[in-house]
Coordinates of C-alpha atoms in Angstrom, one line a residue:
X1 CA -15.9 -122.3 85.9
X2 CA -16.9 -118.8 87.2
X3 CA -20.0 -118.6 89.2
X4 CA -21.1 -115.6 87.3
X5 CA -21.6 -117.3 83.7
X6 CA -23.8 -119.6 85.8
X7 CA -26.2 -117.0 87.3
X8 CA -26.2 -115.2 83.8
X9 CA -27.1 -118.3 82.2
X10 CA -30.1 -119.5 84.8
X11 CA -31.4 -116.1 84.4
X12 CA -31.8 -116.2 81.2
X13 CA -33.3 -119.9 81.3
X14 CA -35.7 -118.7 83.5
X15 CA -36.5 -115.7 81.4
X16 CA -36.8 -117.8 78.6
X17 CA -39.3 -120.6 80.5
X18 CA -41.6 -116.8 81.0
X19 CA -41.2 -116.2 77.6
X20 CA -42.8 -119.4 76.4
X21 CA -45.7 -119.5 78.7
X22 CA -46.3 -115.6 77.6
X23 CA -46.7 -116.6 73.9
X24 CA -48.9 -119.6 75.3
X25 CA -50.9 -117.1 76.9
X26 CA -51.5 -115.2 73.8
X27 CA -54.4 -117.7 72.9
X28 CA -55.9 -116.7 75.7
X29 CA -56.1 -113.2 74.5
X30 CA -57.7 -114.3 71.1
X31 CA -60.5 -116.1 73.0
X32 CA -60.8 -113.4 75.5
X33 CA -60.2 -115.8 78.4
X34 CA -58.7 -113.2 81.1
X35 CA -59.2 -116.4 83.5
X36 CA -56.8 -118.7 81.2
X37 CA -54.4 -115.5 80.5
X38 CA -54.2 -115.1 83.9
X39 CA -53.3 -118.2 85.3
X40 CA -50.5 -118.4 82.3
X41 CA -49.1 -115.6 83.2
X42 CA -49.1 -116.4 86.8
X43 CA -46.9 -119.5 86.0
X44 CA -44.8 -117.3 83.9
X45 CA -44.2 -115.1 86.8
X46 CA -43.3 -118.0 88.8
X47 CA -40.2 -118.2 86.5
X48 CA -39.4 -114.3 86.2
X49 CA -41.5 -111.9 88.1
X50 CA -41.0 -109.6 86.2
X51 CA -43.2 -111.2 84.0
X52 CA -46.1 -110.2 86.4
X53 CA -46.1 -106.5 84.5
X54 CA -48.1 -108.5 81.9
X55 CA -51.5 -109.0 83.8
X56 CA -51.7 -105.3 83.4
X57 CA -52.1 -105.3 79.8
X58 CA -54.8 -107.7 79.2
X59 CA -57.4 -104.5 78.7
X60 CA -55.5 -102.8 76.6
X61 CA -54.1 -105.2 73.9
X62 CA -57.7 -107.0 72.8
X63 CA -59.0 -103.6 71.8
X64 CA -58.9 -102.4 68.1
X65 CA -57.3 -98.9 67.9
X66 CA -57.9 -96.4 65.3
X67 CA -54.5 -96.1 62.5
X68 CA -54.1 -92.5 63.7
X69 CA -53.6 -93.0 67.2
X70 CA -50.7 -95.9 66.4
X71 CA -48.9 -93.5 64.3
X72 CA -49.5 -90.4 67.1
X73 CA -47.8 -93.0 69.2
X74 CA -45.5 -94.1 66.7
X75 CA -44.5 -90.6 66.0
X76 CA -43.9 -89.5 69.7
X77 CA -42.0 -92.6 70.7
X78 CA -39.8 -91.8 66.9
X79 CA -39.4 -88.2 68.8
X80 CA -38.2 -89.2 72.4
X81 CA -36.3 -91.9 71.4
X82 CA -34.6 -90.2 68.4
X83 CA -33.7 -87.1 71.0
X84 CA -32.9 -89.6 74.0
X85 CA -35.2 -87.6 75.4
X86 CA -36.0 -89.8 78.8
X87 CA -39.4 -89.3 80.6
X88 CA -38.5 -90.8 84.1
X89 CA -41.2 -92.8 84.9
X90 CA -39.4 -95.5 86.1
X91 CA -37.6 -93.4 88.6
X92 CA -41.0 -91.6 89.7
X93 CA -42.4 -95.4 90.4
X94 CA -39.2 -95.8 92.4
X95 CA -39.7 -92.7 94.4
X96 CA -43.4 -92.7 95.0
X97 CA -45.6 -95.9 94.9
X98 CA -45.0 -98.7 97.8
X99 CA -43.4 -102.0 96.2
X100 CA -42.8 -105.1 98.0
X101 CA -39.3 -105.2 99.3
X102 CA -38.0 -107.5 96.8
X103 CA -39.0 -105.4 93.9
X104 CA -37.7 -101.8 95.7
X105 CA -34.3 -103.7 95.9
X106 CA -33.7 -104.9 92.4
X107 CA -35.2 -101.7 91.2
X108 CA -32.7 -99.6 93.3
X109 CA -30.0 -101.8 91.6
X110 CA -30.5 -101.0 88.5
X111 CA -31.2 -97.5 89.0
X112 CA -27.8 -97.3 90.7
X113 CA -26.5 -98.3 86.6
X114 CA -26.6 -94.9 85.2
X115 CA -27.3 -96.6 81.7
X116 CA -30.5 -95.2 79.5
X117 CA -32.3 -97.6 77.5
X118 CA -33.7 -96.0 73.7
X119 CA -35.0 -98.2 71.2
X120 CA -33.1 -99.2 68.3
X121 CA -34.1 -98.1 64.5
X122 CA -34.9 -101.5 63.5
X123 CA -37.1 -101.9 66.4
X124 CA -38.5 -98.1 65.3
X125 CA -39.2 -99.3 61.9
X126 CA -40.7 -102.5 62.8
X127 CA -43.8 -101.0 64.8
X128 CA -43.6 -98.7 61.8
X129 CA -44.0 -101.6 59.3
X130 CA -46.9 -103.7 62.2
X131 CA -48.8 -100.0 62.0
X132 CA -48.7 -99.6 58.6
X133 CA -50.3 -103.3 58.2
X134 CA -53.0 -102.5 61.2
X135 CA -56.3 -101.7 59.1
X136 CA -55.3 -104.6 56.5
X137 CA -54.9 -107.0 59.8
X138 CA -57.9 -105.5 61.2
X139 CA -60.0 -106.9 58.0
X140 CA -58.4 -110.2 57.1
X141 CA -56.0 -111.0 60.2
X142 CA -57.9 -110.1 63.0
X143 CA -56.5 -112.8 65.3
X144 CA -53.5 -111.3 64.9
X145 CA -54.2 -107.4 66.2
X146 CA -53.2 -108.0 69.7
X147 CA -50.0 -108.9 68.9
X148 CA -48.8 -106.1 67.3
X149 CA -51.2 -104.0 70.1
X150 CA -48.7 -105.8 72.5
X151 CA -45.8 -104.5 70.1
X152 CA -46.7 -101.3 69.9
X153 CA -47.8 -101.0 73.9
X154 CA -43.8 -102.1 74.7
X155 CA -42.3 -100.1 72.8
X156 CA -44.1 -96.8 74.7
X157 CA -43.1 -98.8 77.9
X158 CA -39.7 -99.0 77.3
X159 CA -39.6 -95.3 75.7
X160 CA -41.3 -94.5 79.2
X161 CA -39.1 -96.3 81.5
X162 CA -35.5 -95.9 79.2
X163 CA -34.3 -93.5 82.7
X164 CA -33.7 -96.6 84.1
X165 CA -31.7 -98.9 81.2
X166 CA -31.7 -101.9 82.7
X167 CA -35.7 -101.7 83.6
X168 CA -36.6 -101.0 80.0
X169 CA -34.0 -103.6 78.5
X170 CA -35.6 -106.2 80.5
X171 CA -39.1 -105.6 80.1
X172 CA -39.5 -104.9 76.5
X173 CA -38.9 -108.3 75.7
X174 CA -41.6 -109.5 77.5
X175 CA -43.5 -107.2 74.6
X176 CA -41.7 -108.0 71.9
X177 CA -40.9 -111.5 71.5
X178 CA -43.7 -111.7 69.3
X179 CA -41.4 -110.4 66.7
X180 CA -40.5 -113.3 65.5
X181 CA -44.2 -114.3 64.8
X182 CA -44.8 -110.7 63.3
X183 CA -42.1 -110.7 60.9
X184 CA -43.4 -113.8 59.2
X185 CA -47.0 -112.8 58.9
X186 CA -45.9 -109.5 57.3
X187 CA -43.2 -111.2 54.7
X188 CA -46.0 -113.4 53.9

């Protein structure tokens, strides 16, 4: 058996552990327990750290946001990614702002890739389609808002950081595994 296969496979394991305590941690955001989404997300880390980028969004996903401003978003992140226009932050965070050592040097793998990372156009017309269901959400659904604020917030994270490919590959998914509790709600 190749050793590689093996490390492929426990990374993904151990992404996939993150993954489950992030959609426990989702509760949390319901109740507005940053305490409880914390600690959650801590553990998560513990499996992945990259999971860690999550404790920054906590502010930003429980608000309500006007329809407008989603589709401003929407419309931009259509733009850049359509154009594979890339907006280097990922290489800016590289070059200016002190990371622990261990974070510098998987970063400054990655960036040695020269691969770009653009959303797809079924991942386009999804946040489309979770927009386009905001204000309806917002009056019967309201639970449910975060989760496509979460959405919406990874997909101008990975349209931000798609000058590194590998960087925005990974990380999105941390945003948008709630697809597959999205997609129901909205066939419903």
């Amino acid at each position: 058996i190749c050793t590689i296969f093996i490390l492929y496979d426990f990374i993904a394991i151990r992404q996939g552990i993150a993954f489950s305590f992030i959609l426990l941690s989702y509760y949390s955001i319901v109740e507005r327990n940053f305490k409880k989404y914390f600690f959650m997300i801590f553990i998560a880390s513990l499996f992945h750290f990259s999971a860690i980028i999550l404790l920054l969004i906590y502010p930003i996903v429980i608000r309500q946001y006007r329809t407008i401003f989603l589709y401003l978003a929407l419309s931009i992140i259509f733009c850049l990614n359509f154009f594979q226009i890339q907006i280097g932050l990922a290489t800016l965070i590289l070059e200016n702002i002190s990371l622990p050592a261990f974070t510098l040097e998987k970063l400054n793998a990655y960036s040695i890739a020269e691969d770009t990372s653009f959303l797809s156009i079924k991942q386009l017309f999804i946040g489309d389609l979770f927009v386009s269901m905001y204000n309806y959400l917002k009056d019967f659904k309201p639970h449910i808002l975060p989760m496509v604020n979460i959405y919406i917030l990874g997909m101008i994270l990975a349209t931000l950081l798609s000058d590194i490919g590998q960087v925005s590959y990974r990380l999105r998914w941390y945003f948008f595994i709630y697809e597959i509790v999205l997609i129901p709600i909205f066939l419903n």
